[in-house]
mmCIF file of C-alpha atoms in Angstrom:
data_model
loop_
_atom_site.group_PDB
_atom_site.id
_atom_site.type_symbol
_atom_site.label_atom_id
_atom_site.label_comp_id
_atom_site.label_asym_id
_atom_site.label_seq_id
_atom_site.Cartn_x
_atom_site.Cartn_y
_atom_site.Cartn_z
ATOM 1 C CA UNK A 299 0.067 0.340 0.155
ATOM 2 C CA UNK A 300 0.987 3.217 -0.502
ATOM 3 C CA UNK A 301 1.102 6.256 1.716
ATOM 4 C CA UNK A 302 1.451 9.701 2.291
ATOM 5 C CA UNK A 303 4.906 10.370 3.889
ATOM 6 C CA UNK A 304 3.244 13.128 6.116
ATOM 7 C CA UNK A 305 1.113 9.715 7.436
ATOM 8 C CA UNK A 306 4.158 7.342 6.749
ATOM 9 C CA UNK A 307 5.124 7.126 10.771
ATOM 10 C CA UNK A 308 1.870 7.397 11.724
ATOM 11 C CA UNK A 309 0.450 4.829 9.356
ATOM 12 C CA UNK A 310 3.857 2.274 10.665
ATOM 13 C CA UNK A 311 2.649 2.715 14.009
ATOM 14 C CA UNK A 312 -1.429 1.899 13.265
ATOM 15 C CA UNK A 313 -0.009 -1.115 11.564
ATOM 16 C CA UNK A 314 2.837 -1.871 14.972
ATOM 17 C CA UNK A 315 -0.486 -1.869 17.011
ATOM 18 C CA UNK A 316 -2.924 -4.150 14.424
ATOM 19 C CA UNK A 317 0.005 -7.311 15.398
ATOM 20 C CA UNK A 318 2.795 -6.072 12.808
ATOM 21 C CA UNK A 319 5.393 -6.755 15.207
ATOM 22 C CA UNK A 320 8.567 -7.898 13.213
ATOM 23 C CA UNK A 321 10.399 -5.249 10.862
ATOM 24 C CA UNK A 322 11.319 -7.871 7.988
ATOM 25 C CA UNK A 323 12.700 -5.096 5.383
ATOM 26 C CA UNK A 324 12.818 -1.886 4.949
ATOM 27 C CA UNK A 325 14.790 -0.198 1.972
ATOM 28 C CA UNK A 326 14.635 2.012 -0.473
ATOM 29 C CA UNK A 327 14.236 2.290 -4.724
ATOM 30 C CA UNK A 328 15.451 5.350 -6.971
ATOM 31 C CA UNK A 329 12.626 6.278 -9.400
ATOM 32 C CA UNK A 330 15.504 9.588 -11.579
ATOM 33 C CA UNK A 331 12.521 9.370 -13.736
ATOM 34 C CA UNK A 332 10.019 9.925 -11.208
ATOM 35 C CA UNK A 333 11.981 12.526 -9.158
ATOM 36 C CA UNK A 334 11.561 10.563 -6.466
ATOM 37 C CA UNK A 335 12.866 7.238 -4.191
ATOM 38 C CA UNK A 336 10.310 5.155 -2.844
ATOM 39 C CA UNK A 337 10.894 3.328 0.797
ATOM 40 C CA UNK A 338 9.141 -0.169 1.396
ATOM 41 C CA UNK A 339 8.891 -1.275 4.326
ATOM 42 C CA UNK A 340 7.650 -5.244 4.757
ATOM 43 C CA UNK A 341 6.396 -5.693 7.718
ATOM 44 C CA UNK A 342 5.293 -8.923 9.911
ATOM 45 C CA UNK A 343 3.041 -10.064 11.930
ATOM 46 C CA UNK A 344 3.777 -13.431 13.867
ATOM 47 C CA UNK A 345 0.755 -14.794 15.452
ATOM 48 C CA UNK A 346 -0.856 -15.577 11.520
ATOM 49 C CA UNK A 347 2.932 -15.266 9.628
ATOM 50 C CA UNK A 348 0.500 -12.690 7.657
ATOM 51 C CA UNK A 349 2.867 -9.692 5.138
ATOM 52 C CA UNK A 350 2.366 -5.682 5.117
ATOM 53 C CA UNK A 351 4.130 -4.291 2.485
ATOM 54 C CA UNK A 352 4.480 -0.071 2.895
ATOM 55 C CA UNK A 353 5.414 2.729 0.508
ATOM 56 C CA UNK A 354 5.667 5.833 0.395
ATOM 57 C CA UNK A 355 7.527 8.135 -2.113
ATOM 58 C CA UNK A 356 9.652 11.583 -1.198
ATOM 59 C CA UNK A 357 11.317 13.747 -3.077
ATOM 60 C CA UNK A 358 14.795 12.891 -4.576
ATOM 61 C CA UNK A 359 15.993 16.721 -5.312
ATOM 62 C CA UNK A 360 15.902 16.606 -0.480
ATOM 63 C CA UNK A 361 14.404 13.354 0.147
ATOM 64 C CA UNK A 362 12.970 13.143 4.084
ATOM 65 C CA UNK A 363 11.239 10.509 5.814
ATOM 66 C CA UNK A 364 10.257 10.739 9.679
ATOM 67 C CA UNK A 365 12.550 7.703 11.012
ATOM 68 C CA UNK A 366 10.987 4.708 12.955
ATOM 69 C CA UNK A 367 13.786 4.164 15.462
ATOM 70 C CA UNK A 368 11.359 4.719 17.991
ATOM 71 C CA UNK A 369 8.538 1.549 16.984
ATOM 72 C CA UNK A 370 11.423 -0.301 15.705
ATOM 73 C CA UNK A 371 15.208 0.203 17.226
ATOM 74 C CA UNK A 372 16.829 -1.660 14.164
ATOM 75 C CA UNK A 373 15.307 0.344 11.496
ATOM 76 C CA UNK A 374 18.465 2.530 12.458
ATOM 77 C CA UNK A 375 20.495 0.242 10.839
ATOM 78 C CA UNK A 376 18.376 0.376 7.664
ATOM 79 C CA UNK A 377 17.654 4.078 7.632
ATOM 80 C CA UNK A 378 21.722 4.828 7.929
ATOM 81 C CA UNK A 379 21.854 2.277 4.682
ATOM 82 C CA UNK A 380 19.533 4.427 2.788
ATOM 83 C CA UNK A 381 20.730 7.937 4.978
ATOM 84 C CA UNK A 382 23.941 6.263 3.271
ATOM 85 C CA UNK A 383 23.115 5.014 -0.475
ATOM 86 C CA UNK A 384 20.402 6.867 -1.365
ATOM 87 C CA UNK A 385 20.636 9.972 0.676
ATOM 88 C CA UNK A 386 17.716 9.747 2.719
ATOM 89 C CA UNK A 387 17.673 12.039 6.039
ATOM 90 C CA UNK A 388 15.091 10.302 8.746
ATOM 91 C CA UNK A 389 14.279 13.099 11.226
ATOM 92 C CA UNK A 390 14.338 11.337 14.153
ATOM 93 C CA UNK A 391 17.242 9.028 14.164
ATOM 94 C CA UNK A 392 19.485 10.109 16.531
ATOM 95 C CA UNK A 393 22.790 7.458 15.135
ATOM 96 C CA UNK A 394 24.630 9.700 12.377
ATOM 97 C CA UNK A 395 27.826 7.399 12.347
ATOM 98 C CA UNK A 396 28.118 6.052 8.894
ATOM 99 C CA UNK A 397 27.652 2.745 8.793
ATOM 100 C CA UNK A 398 29.385 0.697 5.997
ATOM 101 C CA UNK A 399 30.650 3.178 3.440
ATOM 102 C CA UNK A 400 34.595 5.636 4.360
ATOM 103 C CA UNK A 401 32.647 8.786 5.657
ATOM 104 C CA UNK A 402 34.548 11.196 1.889
ATOM 105 C CA UNK A 403 33.292 9.017 -0.108
ATOM 106 C CA UNK A 404 30.708 12.309 -1.670
ATOM 107 C CA UNK A 405 27.935 10.694 -3.531
ATOM 108 C CA UNK A 406 25.197 7.946 -3.109
ATOM 109 C CA UNK A 407 26.398 4.787 -4.780
ATOM 110 C CA UNK A 408 22.729 3.611 -4.813
ATOM 111 C CA UNK A 409 21.073 6.492 -6.415
ATOM 112 C CA UNK A 410 21.067 5.506 -10.148
ATOM 113 C CA UNK A 411 22.785 8.094 -11.562
ATOM 114 C CA UNK A 412 25.206 7.598 -9.700
ATOM 115 C CA UNK A 413 28.966 7.606 -11.789
ATOM 116 C CA UNK A 414 31.334 4.085 -11.008
ATOM 117 C CA UNK A 415 34.085 6.201 -11.479
ATOM 118 C CA UNK A 416 36.174 3.187 -12.460
ATOM 119 C CA UNK A 417 34.260 2.029 -15.338
ATOM 120 C CA UNK A 418 33.956 5.322 -16.593
ATOM 121 C CA UNK A 419 37.369 5.959 -17.232
ATOM 122 C CA UNK A 420 38.691 2.838 -17.732
ATOM 123 C CA UNK A 421 39.590 2.662 -21.096
ATOM 124 C CA UNK A 422 37.284 -0.264 -22.409
ATOM 125 C CA UNK A 423 39.987 -2.537 -25.423
ATOM 126 C CA UNK A 424 37.028 -3.435 -26.864
ATOM 127 C CA UNK A 425 36.252 -0.285 -28.743
ATOM 128 C CA UNK A 426 36.522 -0.572 -32.534
ATOM 129 C CA UNK A 427 38.957 2.553 -32.380
ATOM 130 C CA UNK A 428 40.367 0.329 -29.421
ATOM 131 C CA UNK A 429 42.389 -1.865 -31.451
ATOM 132 C CA UNK A 430 43.778 -0.834 -35.207
ATOM 133 C CA UNK A 431 41.205 -2.648 -37.436
ATOM 134 C CA UNK A 432 38.773 -4.750 -35.306
ATOM 135 C CA UNK A 433 36.416 -5.336 -37.924
ATOM 136 C CA UNK A 434 34.590 -8.856 -36.848
ATOM 137 C CA UNK A 435 35.495 -11.017 -39.587
ATOM 138 C CA UNK A 436 32.803 -10.597 -42.327
ATOM 139 C CA UNK A 437 32.000 -7.721 -41.210
ATOM 140 C CA UNK A 438 33.406 -5.634 -44.870
ATOM 141 C CA UNK A 439 31.107 -8.510 -46.810
ATOM 142 C CA UNK A 440 28.327 -6.062 -44.931
ATOM 143 C CA UNK A 441 27.436 -3.194 -45.545
ATOM 144 C CA UNK A 442 26.988 -0.331 -43.046
ATOM 145 C CA UNK A 443 23.349 0.557 -42.257
ATOM 146 C CA UNK A 444 22.433 3.829 -43.174
ATOM 147 C CA UNK A 445 21.524 4.095 -39.596
ATOM 148 C CA UNK A 446 24.420 2.979 -37.970
ATOM 149 C CA UNK A 447 23.056 1.659 -35.162
ATOM 150 C CA UNK A 448 25.115 -1.333 -35.056
ATOM 151 C CA UNK A 449 28.569 0.547 -34.974
ATOM 152 C CA UNK A 450 26.938 2.534 -31.764
ATOM 153 C CA UNK A 451 25.784 -0.468 -30.346
ATOM 154 C CA UNK A 452 29.642 -2.492 -30.899
ATOM 155 C CA UNK A 453 31.303 0.962 -29.447
ATOM 156 C CA UNK A 454 29.013 1.123 -26.130
ATOM 157 C CA UNK A 455 31.293 -0.869 -23.131
ATOM 158 C CA UNK A 456 27.986 -3.343 -21.830
ATOM 159 C CA UNK A 457 26.954 -1.404 -18.265
ATOM 160 C CA UNK A 458 28.089 1.574 -19.073
ATOM 161 C CA UNK A 459 25.081 4.731 -19.742
ATOM 162 C CA UNK A 460 26.113 6.733 -22.998
ATOM 163 C CA UNK A 461 26.078 9.318 -20.647
ATOM 164 C CA UNK A 462 28.786 8.164 -18.534
ATOM 165 C CA UNK A 463 31.394 7.844 -21.243
ATOM 166 C CA UNK A 464 33.861 10.275 -22.219
ATOM 167 C CA UNK A 465 34.338 13.390 -24.625
ATOM 168 C CA UNK A 466 36.359 11.569 -27.606
ATOM 169 C CA UNK A 467 40.330 11.860 -26.722
ATOM 170 C CA UNK A 468 39.519 13.133 -23.744
ATOM 171 C CA UNK B 277 48.803 -16.832 13.071
ATOM 172 C CA UNK B 278 49.390 -21.139 12.675
ATOM 173 C CA UNK B 279 52.747 -22.614 12.353
ATOM 174 C CA UNK B 280 51.803 -25.157 8.877
ATOM 175 C CA UNK B 281 54.569 -27.334 7.223
ATOM 176 C CA UNK B 282 53.798 -28.098 3.870
ATOM 177 C CA UNK B 283 52.487 -31.965 3.043
ATOM 178 C CA UNK B 284 54.409 -32.158 -0.318
ATOM 179 C CA UNK B 285 57.640 -30.219 0.305
ATOM 180 C CA UNK B 286 59.057 -31.610 4.496
ATOM 181 C CA UNK B 287 61.575 -28.582 4.934
ATOM 182 C CA UNK B 288 59.370 -25.413 4.528
ATOM 183 C CA UNK B 289 58.036 -24.786 7.513
ATOM 184 C CA UNK B 290 55.642 -21.456 7.564
ATOM 185 C CA UNK B 291 54.050 -18.670 9.893
ATOM 186 C CA UNK B 292 50.866 -17.912 8.281
ATOM 187 C CA UNK B 293 47.902 -15.599 9.174
ATOM 188 C CA UNK B 294 44.813 -15.464 7.421
ATOM 189 C CA UNK B 295 43.527 -12.965 6.705
ATOM 190 C CA UNK B 296 39.921 -13.578 5.536
ATOM 191 C CA UNK B 297 38.504 -11.469 4.365
ATOM 192 C CA UNK B 298 35.562 -12.988 2.228
ATOM 193 C CA UNK B 299 34.960 -16.665 0.475
ATOM 194 C CA UNK B 300 39.307 -16.634 -1.207
ATOM 195 C CA UNK B 301 39.296 -17.479 2.568
ATOM 196 C CA UNK B 302 37.442 -20.950 2.204
ATOM 197 C CA UNK B 303 40.838 -22.328 0.059
ATOM 198 C CA UNK B 304 42.662 -21.523 2.595
ATOM 199 C CA UNK B 305 40.702 -24.372 4.504
ATOM 200 C CA UNK B 306 40.521 -26.546 1.780
ATOM 201 C CA UNK B 307 44.210 -25.980 2.278
ATOM 202 C CA UNK B 308 44.265 -27.132 5.376
ATOM 203 C CA UNK B 309 41.961 -29.618 5.039
ATOM 204 C CA UNK B 310 43.021 -31.259 2.290
ATOM 205 C CA UNK B 311 46.155 -32.029 3.980
ATOM 206 C CA UNK B 312 48.240 -29.631 1.519
ATOM 207 C CA UNK B 313 49.300 -27.364 4.541
ATOM 208 C CA UNK B 314 49.387 -28.934 8.058
ATOM 209 C CA UNK B 315 49.623 -28.191 11.639
ATOM 210 C CA UNK B 316 53.031 -28.082 13.033
ATOM 211 C CA UNK B 317 55.043 -27.105 16.089
ATOM 212 C CA UNK B 318 56.372 -23.818 17.057
ATOM 213 C CA UNK B 319 59.350 -24.578 17.347
ATOM 214 C CA UNK B 320 62.661 -21.751 16.255
ATOM 215 C CA UNK B 321 62.381 -19.535 13.457
ATOM 216 C CA UNK B 322 60.580 -20.360 9.927
ATOM 217 C CA UNK B 323 60.803 -20.621 6.558
ATOM 218 C CA UNK B 324 58.803 -17.191 6.419
ATOM 219 C CA UNK B 325 56.258 -15.967 7.610
ATOM 220 C CA UNK B 326 52.998 -14.554 5.489
ATOM 221 C CA UNK B 327 50.346 -12.464 6.160
ATOM 222 C CA UNK B 328 47.414 -14.214 3.973
ATOM 223 C CA UNK B 329 44.826 -11.863 2.623
ATOM 224 C CA UNK B 330 42.406 -13.863 0.903
ATOM 225 C CA UNK B 331 39.621 -11.592 -0.386
ATOM 226 C CA UNK B 332 37.628 -8.745 -0.973
ATOM 227 C CA UNK B 333 39.318 -5.771 0.747
ATOM 228 C CA UNK B 334 36.878 -2.510 1.084
ATOM 229 C CA UNK B 335 38.061 0.601 1.726
ATOM 230 C CA UNK B 336 36.524 0.716 4.692
ATOM 231 C CA UNK B 337 38.399 -2.144 5.707
ATOM 232 C CA UNK B 338 41.627 -1.324 4.829
ATOM 233 C CA UNK B 339 42.974 0.244 7.689
ATOM 234 C CA UNK B 340 42.819 -2.301 9.476
ATOM 235 C CA UNK B 341 44.715 -4.791 7.216
ATOM 236 C CA UNK B 342 46.817 -2.567 7.517
ATOM 237 C CA UNK B 343 47.455 -2.129 10.885
ATOM 238 C CA UNK B 344 47.475 -6.824 10.730
ATOM 239 C CA UNK B 345 50.546 -6.480 8.254
ATOM 240 C CA UNK B 346 51.930 -3.548 10.553
ATOM 241 C CA UNK B 347 51.690 -5.808 14.189
ATOM 242 C CA UNK B 348 52.965 -8.352 12.123
ATOM 243 C CA UNK B 349 57.145 -9.155 12.844
ATOM 244 C CA UNK B 350 59.258 -8.984 10.847
ATOM 245 C CA UNK B 351 61.053 -10.893 8.249
ATOM 246 C CA UNK B 352 57.819 -11.181 6.618
ATOM 247 C CA UNK B 353 55.915 -11.326 3.161
ATOM 248 C CA UNK B 354 52.629 -10.743 2.381
ATOM 249 C CA UNK B 355 49.763 -12.271 -0.424
ATOM 250 C CA UNK B 356 47.249 -11.395 -2.092
ATOM 251 C CA UNK B 357 45.444 -14.399 -3.133
ATOM 252 C CA UNK B 358 42.859 -13.822 -5.073
ATOM 253 C CA UNK B 359 41.644 -11.515 -7.752
ATOM 254 C CA UNK B 360 39.936 -9.296 -5.262
ATOM 255 C CA UNK B 361 42.513 -8.178 -3.392
ATOM 256 C CA UNK B 362 45.404 -8.556 -6.686
ATOM 257 C CA UNK B 363 43.013 -5.574 -8.544
ATOM 258 C CA UNK B 364 39.370 -5.242 -6.702
ATOM 259 C CA UNK B 365 38.854 -8.531 -9.143
ATOM 260 C CA UNK B 366 35.327 -8.467 -10.610
ATOM 261 C CA UNK B 367 34.729 -5.685 -8.069
ATOM 262 C CA UNK B 368 37.003 -3.483 -10.016
ATOM 263 C CA UNK B 369 34.109 -0.668 -10.593
ATOM 264 C CA UNK B 370 32.686 -0.718 -7.198
ATOM 265 C CA UNK B 371 32.424 2.070 -5.535
ATOM 266 C CA UNK B 372 34.023 0.373 -2.316
ATOM 267 C CA UNK B 373 36.669 -1.726 -2.714
ATOM 268 C CA UNK B 374 40.098 -1.280 -3.279
ATOM 269 C CA UNK B 375 41.428 -2.180 -6.224
ATOM 270 C CA UNK B 376 44.744 -4.387 -5.122
ATOM 271 C CA UNK B 377 45.793 -4.729 -1.521
ATOM 272 C CA UNK B 378 48.963 -3.120 -2.658
ATOM 273 C CA UNK B 379 47.407 -0.193 -2.207
ATOM 274 C CA UNK B 380 48.179 -0.866 1.239
ATOM 275 C CA UNK B 381 50.581 -2.553 1.745
ATOM 276 C CA UNK B 382 53.522 -4.825 0.578
ATOM 277 C CA UNK B 383 52.828 -8.001 -1.774
ATOM 278 C CA UNK B 384 55.518 -10.460 -2.412
ATOM 279 C CA UNK B 385 53.106 -12.736 -3.762
ATOM 280 C CA UNK B 386 49.776 -12.479 -6.591
ATOM 281 C CA UNK B 387 48.548 -15.615 -6.699
ATOM 282 C CA UNK B 388 45.604 -15.763 -9.333
ATOM 283 C CA UNK B 389 42.624 -17.300 -9.114
ATOM 284 C CA UNK B 390 39.297 -16.428 -8.526
ATOM 285 C CA UNK B 391 39.338 -17.796 -6.434
ATOM 286 C CA UNK B 392 42.887 -19.794 -7.137
ATOM 287 C CA UNK B 393 42.926 -23.772 -5.770
ATOM 288 C CA UNK B 394 43.959 -24.258 -3.023
ATOM 289 C CA UNK B 395 46.713 -26.183 -4.670
ATOM 290 C CA UNK B 396 48.005 -22.295 -6.415
ATOM 291 C CA UNK B 397 48.926 -21.405 -2.517
ATOM 292 C CA UNK B 398 50.877 -23.880 -1.937
ATOM 293 C CA UNK B 399 53.117 -22.670 -5.057
ATOM 294 C CA UNK B 400 52.892 -18.752 -4.193
ATOM 295 C CA UNK B 401 54.305 -20.443 -0.006
ATOM 296 C CA UNK B 402 56.850 -22.843 -1.741
ATOM 297 C CA UNK B 403 58.489 -20.017 -3.931
ATOM 298 C CA UNK B 404 57.600 -16.979 -0.941
ATOM 299 C CA UNK B 405 59.760 -19.594 1.396
ATOM 300 C CA UNK B 406 62.386 -20.255 -1.060
ATOM 301 C CA UNK B 407 63.377 -16.760 -1.784
ATOM 302 C CA UNK B 408 63.053 -15.710 1.566
ATOM 303 C CA UNK C 143 51.943 -31.843 -6.087
ATOM 304 C CA UNK C 144 48.473 -33.319 -5.255
ATOM 305 C CA UNK C 145 46.622 -34.381 -8.391
ATOM 306 C CA UNK C 146 43.892 -31.705 -9.625
ATOM 307 C CA UNK C 147 41.028 -32.683 -11.993
ATOM 308 C CA UNK C 148 41.589 -32.145 -15.346
ATOM 309 C CA UNK C 149 38.648 -29.941 -15.986
ATOM 310 C CA UNK C 150 39.996 -27.322 -13.551
ATOM 311 C CA UNK C 151 39.420 -23.518 -14.429
ATOM 312 C CA UNK C 152 43.351 -23.025 -13.509
ATOM 313 C CA UNK C 153 44.037 -20.980 -16.321
ATOM 314 C CA UNK C 154 42.750 -19.854 -20.169
ATOM 315 C CA UNK C 155 44.976 -20.886 -23.340
ATOM 316 C CA UNK C 156 45.289 -19.058 -26.438
ATOM 317 C CA UNK C 157 45.377 -21.090 -29.377
ATOM 318 C CA UNK C 158 47.274 -17.945 -31.399
ATOM 319 C CA UNK C 159 46.400 -19.763 -35.519
ATOM 320 C CA UNK C 160 42.736 -19.935 -34.566
ATOM 321 C CA UNK C 161 41.903 -16.642 -33.498
ATOM 322 C CA UNK C 162 40.931 -14.418 -36.656
ATOM 323 C CA UNK C 163 40.758 -11.439 -33.610
ATOM 324 C CA UNK C 164 36.756 -10.765 -33.676
ATOM 325 C CA UNK C 165 37.229 -9.420 -30.590
ATOM 326 C CA UNK C 166 34.075 -10.953 -29.309
ATOM 327 C CA UNK C 167 36.315 -12.378 -26.016
ATOM 328 C CA UNK C 168 37.285 -9.292 -25.608
ATOM 329 C CA UNK C 169 33.672 -7.305 -25.874
ATOM 330 C CA UNK C 170 31.996 -9.818 -23.244
ATOM 331 C CA UNK C 171 34.440 -9.497 -20.602
ATOM 332 C CA UNK C 172 32.793 -8.172 -17.546
ATOM 333 C CA UNK C 173 35.905 -7.611 -16.581
ATOM 334 C CA UNK C 174 37.540 -5.665 -19.403
ATOM 335 C CA UNK C 175 40.470 -8.088 -18.908
ATOM 336 C CA UNK C 176 41.408 -9.342 -21.879
ATOM 337 C CA UNK C 177 42.996 -7.130 -25.067
ATOM 338 C CA UNK C 178 43.473 -7.831 -28.471
ATOM 339 C CA UNK C 179 45.767 -5.431 -31.223
ATOM 340 C CA UNK C 180 44.775 -6.773 -34.726
ATOM 341 C CA UNK C 181 45.488 -5.410 -37.696
ATOM 342 C CA UNK C 182 44.039 -5.980 -41.243
ATOM 343 C CA UNK C 183 46.204 -7.505 -44.404
ATOM 344 C CA UNK C 184 45.416 -7.425 -47.951
ATOM 345 C CA UNK C 185 45.246 -10.965 -49.478
ATOM 346 C CA UNK C 186 45.619 -11.496 -53.323
ATOM 347 C CA UNK C 187 44.637 -14.519 -54.331
ATOM 348 C CA UNK C 188 44.759 -15.537 -58.253
ATOM 349 C CA UNK C 189 41.610 -16.508 -59.774
ATOM 350 C CA UNK C 190 39.812 -13.816 -57.165
ATOM 351 C CA UNK C 191 37.898 -10.915 -58.434
ATOM 352 C CA UNK C 192 39.413 -9.042 -55.208
ATOM 353 C CA UNK C 193 41.105 -9.186 -52.763
ATOM 354 C CA UNK C 194 41.129 -10.756 -49.521
ATOM 355 C CA UNK C 195 41.172 -9.150 -46.363
ATOM 356 C CA UNK C 196 41.840 -11.114 -43.165
ATOM 357 C CA UNK C 197 42.932 -9.993 -40.164
ATOM 358 C CA UNK C 198 46.169 -10.803 -38.109
ATOM 359 C CA UNK C 199 46.084 -10.840 -34.719
ATOM 360 C CA UNK C 200 49.347 -8.374 -33.117
ATOM 361 C CA UNK C 201 48.501 -8.845 -29.051
ATOM 362 C CA UNK C 202 46.004 -11.697 -27.233
ATOM 363 C CA UNK C 203 46.989 -10.731 -23.415
ATOM 364 C CA UNK C 204 44.813 -11.309 -20.337
ATOM 365 C CA UNK C 205 46.001 -9.468 -17.102
ATOM 366 C CA UNK C 206 44.998 -13.081 -14.309
ATOM 367 C CA UNK C 207 45.399 -10.130 -12.191
ATOM 368 C CA UNK C 208 41.437 -8.675 -12.854
ATOM 369 C CA UNK C 209 40.505 -12.171 -14.540
ATOM 370 C CA UNK C 210 37.421 -14.034 -12.500
ATOM 371 C CA UNK C 211 37.844 -16.799 -14.203
ATOM 372 C CA UNK C 212 33.639 -16.108 -15.463
ATOM 373 C CA UNK C 213 34.885 -18.800 -18.853
ATOM 374 C CA UNK C 214 32.550 -16.513 -21.188
ATOM 375 C CA UNK C 215 35.503 -16.001 -23.160
ATOM 376 C CA UNK C 216 36.633 -19.729 -23.897
ATOM 377 C CA UNK C 217 31.841 -19.895 -24.203
ATOM 378 C CA UNK C 218 31.702 -17.026 -26.791
ATOM 379 C CA UNK C 219 34.639 -18.002 -29.196
ATOM 380 C CA UNK C 220 33.419 -18.901 -32.193
ATOM 381 C CA UNK C 221 36.631 -19.947 -33.757
ATOM 382 C CA UNK C 222 37.542 -22.742 -30.624
ATOM 383 C CA UNK C 223 40.283 -20.759 -30.238
ATOM 384 C CA UNK C 224 40.693 -19.913 -25.900
ATOM 385 C CA UNK C 225 40.382 -22.905 -23.401
ATOM 386 C CA UNK C 226 40.637 -24.479 -20.158
ATOM 387 C CA UNK C 227 44.563 -25.679 -18.915
ATOM 388 C CA UNK C 228 43.896 -27.018 -15.194
ATOM 389 C CA UNK C 229 47.380 -25.377 -14.417
ATOM 390 C CA UNK C 230 47.404 -23.416 -11.500
ATOM 391 C CA UNK C 231 50.907 -22.236 -10.609
ATOM 392 C CA UNK C 232 51.852 -18.652 -12.336
ATOM 393 C CA UNK C 233 51.988 -16.552 -8.813
ATOM 394 C CA UNK C 234 53.509 -12.909 -9.606
ATOM 395 C CA UNK C 235 56.389 -11.041 -7.563
ATOM 396 C CA UNK C 236 54.854 -7.465 -8.413
ATOM 397 C CA UNK C 237 51.910 -5.714 -10.042
ATOM 398 C CA UNK C 238 51.477 -6.796 -13.214
ATOM 399 C CA UNK C 239 52.846 -9.497 -13.470
ATOM 400 C CA UNK C 240 49.842 -11.190 -13.726
ATOM 401 C CA UNK C 241 49.184 -9.993 -17.526
ATOM 402 C CA UNK C 242 50.234 -12.801 -20.044
ATOM 403 C CA UNK C 243 50.314 -11.742 -23.491
ATOM 404 C CA UNK C 244 50.133 -14.135 -26.575
ATOM 405 C CA UNK C 245 53.083 -16.653 -26.608
ATOM 406 C CA UNK C 246 52.419 -17.020 -22.703
ATOM 407 C CA UNK C 247 48.731 -17.873 -23.667
ATOM 408 C CA UNK C 248 49.474 -20.036 -26.029
ATOM 409 C CA UNK C 249 52.676 -22.256 -24.009
ATOM 410 C CA UNK C 250 49.702 -23.289 -22.091
ATOM 411 C CA UNK C 251 47.878 -25.182 -25.248
ATOM 412 C CA UNK C 252 49.783 -28.504 -24.566
ATOM 413 C CA UNK C 253 47.794 -28.897 -20.633
ATOM 414 C CA UNK C 254 45.097 -28.690 -21.828
ATOM 415 C CA UNK C 255 42.649 -31.949 -21.592
ATOM 416 C CA UNK C 256 41.094 -33.256 -25.047
ATOM 417 C CA UNK C 257 41.223 -30.714 -27.328
#
């Protein structure tokens, strides 16, 4: 169930009162297309093994949400991880220590627009201009397509979005 | 820190500190389990004193690796065991993995593999003992 | 030394004669640990209407320090130029010492089981 961010902690408190007392999962999903970060919470009710999934969306520019540490002390770890990985601030979580990453990292790695610097600056050995001719055998028999789509696909390393690529010659 | 003899090279006795950072440490255990390395009595100077860094070194844990290396009495050698500690390996583009433990400590033997076979550990120990 | 199973993934051997420098292994490698340099040469065969172009392999190198031994290169090679060998004894004493060039990779060929 998707709920309003303003009703986050009160809705969760209601679910806890309904018997969903076990914190199963608290994580986030970056949705740059919508300009939002989705927070996902899964609670379990131990009596009948029922699960309750709550989600809420917060703005990507200054993501901020109420902390759940008063309801679930263990949520602090998850919130600290989400803060590092997605840059979400949890109001009311008193623990500001980093959890997993080096303090000086300066990026939120699980945001989809985070550039993996090593992958972006390493010259891909499969780039067509990397190796003399490097024309696949038989390629000289194929007429190049007018769209040029084939060659562009071949020049992009897997896992590197086009907007990561360095300018020619840089 | 334990003392081991190499089963196939009885003259070699090594002090080994295994810094098991990830799955490569299982291959170190396999070398023991299969009897390629056997525990030996701690008497006299060893052929070599080796810090085996087996597994993924992250930037957060790098200071601990350095501390382990500095705590080891000289003469000593460091072995980078597996692709992760050699160069970052499969995590070569990661935001959190150190691109080779040799950025943190001096490495005397780089053992390739993902993971290396337990026999490769023995190969490298024998080579380190010979050059010590 | 203990017997290693012959299907063990110890190292990858290269048959430089079979390699056509097609770059498929280089492009598929998840670790970007293979490098190929090549050039094309014009071959004119008697009786042929026009000259043929053949790729000539100048350099094939694998960085074993980076390689994760996934075997994708062996699987995708359309010309059977790459083979698993159980050899495992090649530690290096210096950074970069795990980069093996064409001849070194070809030297592993005799250790490949049942080619």
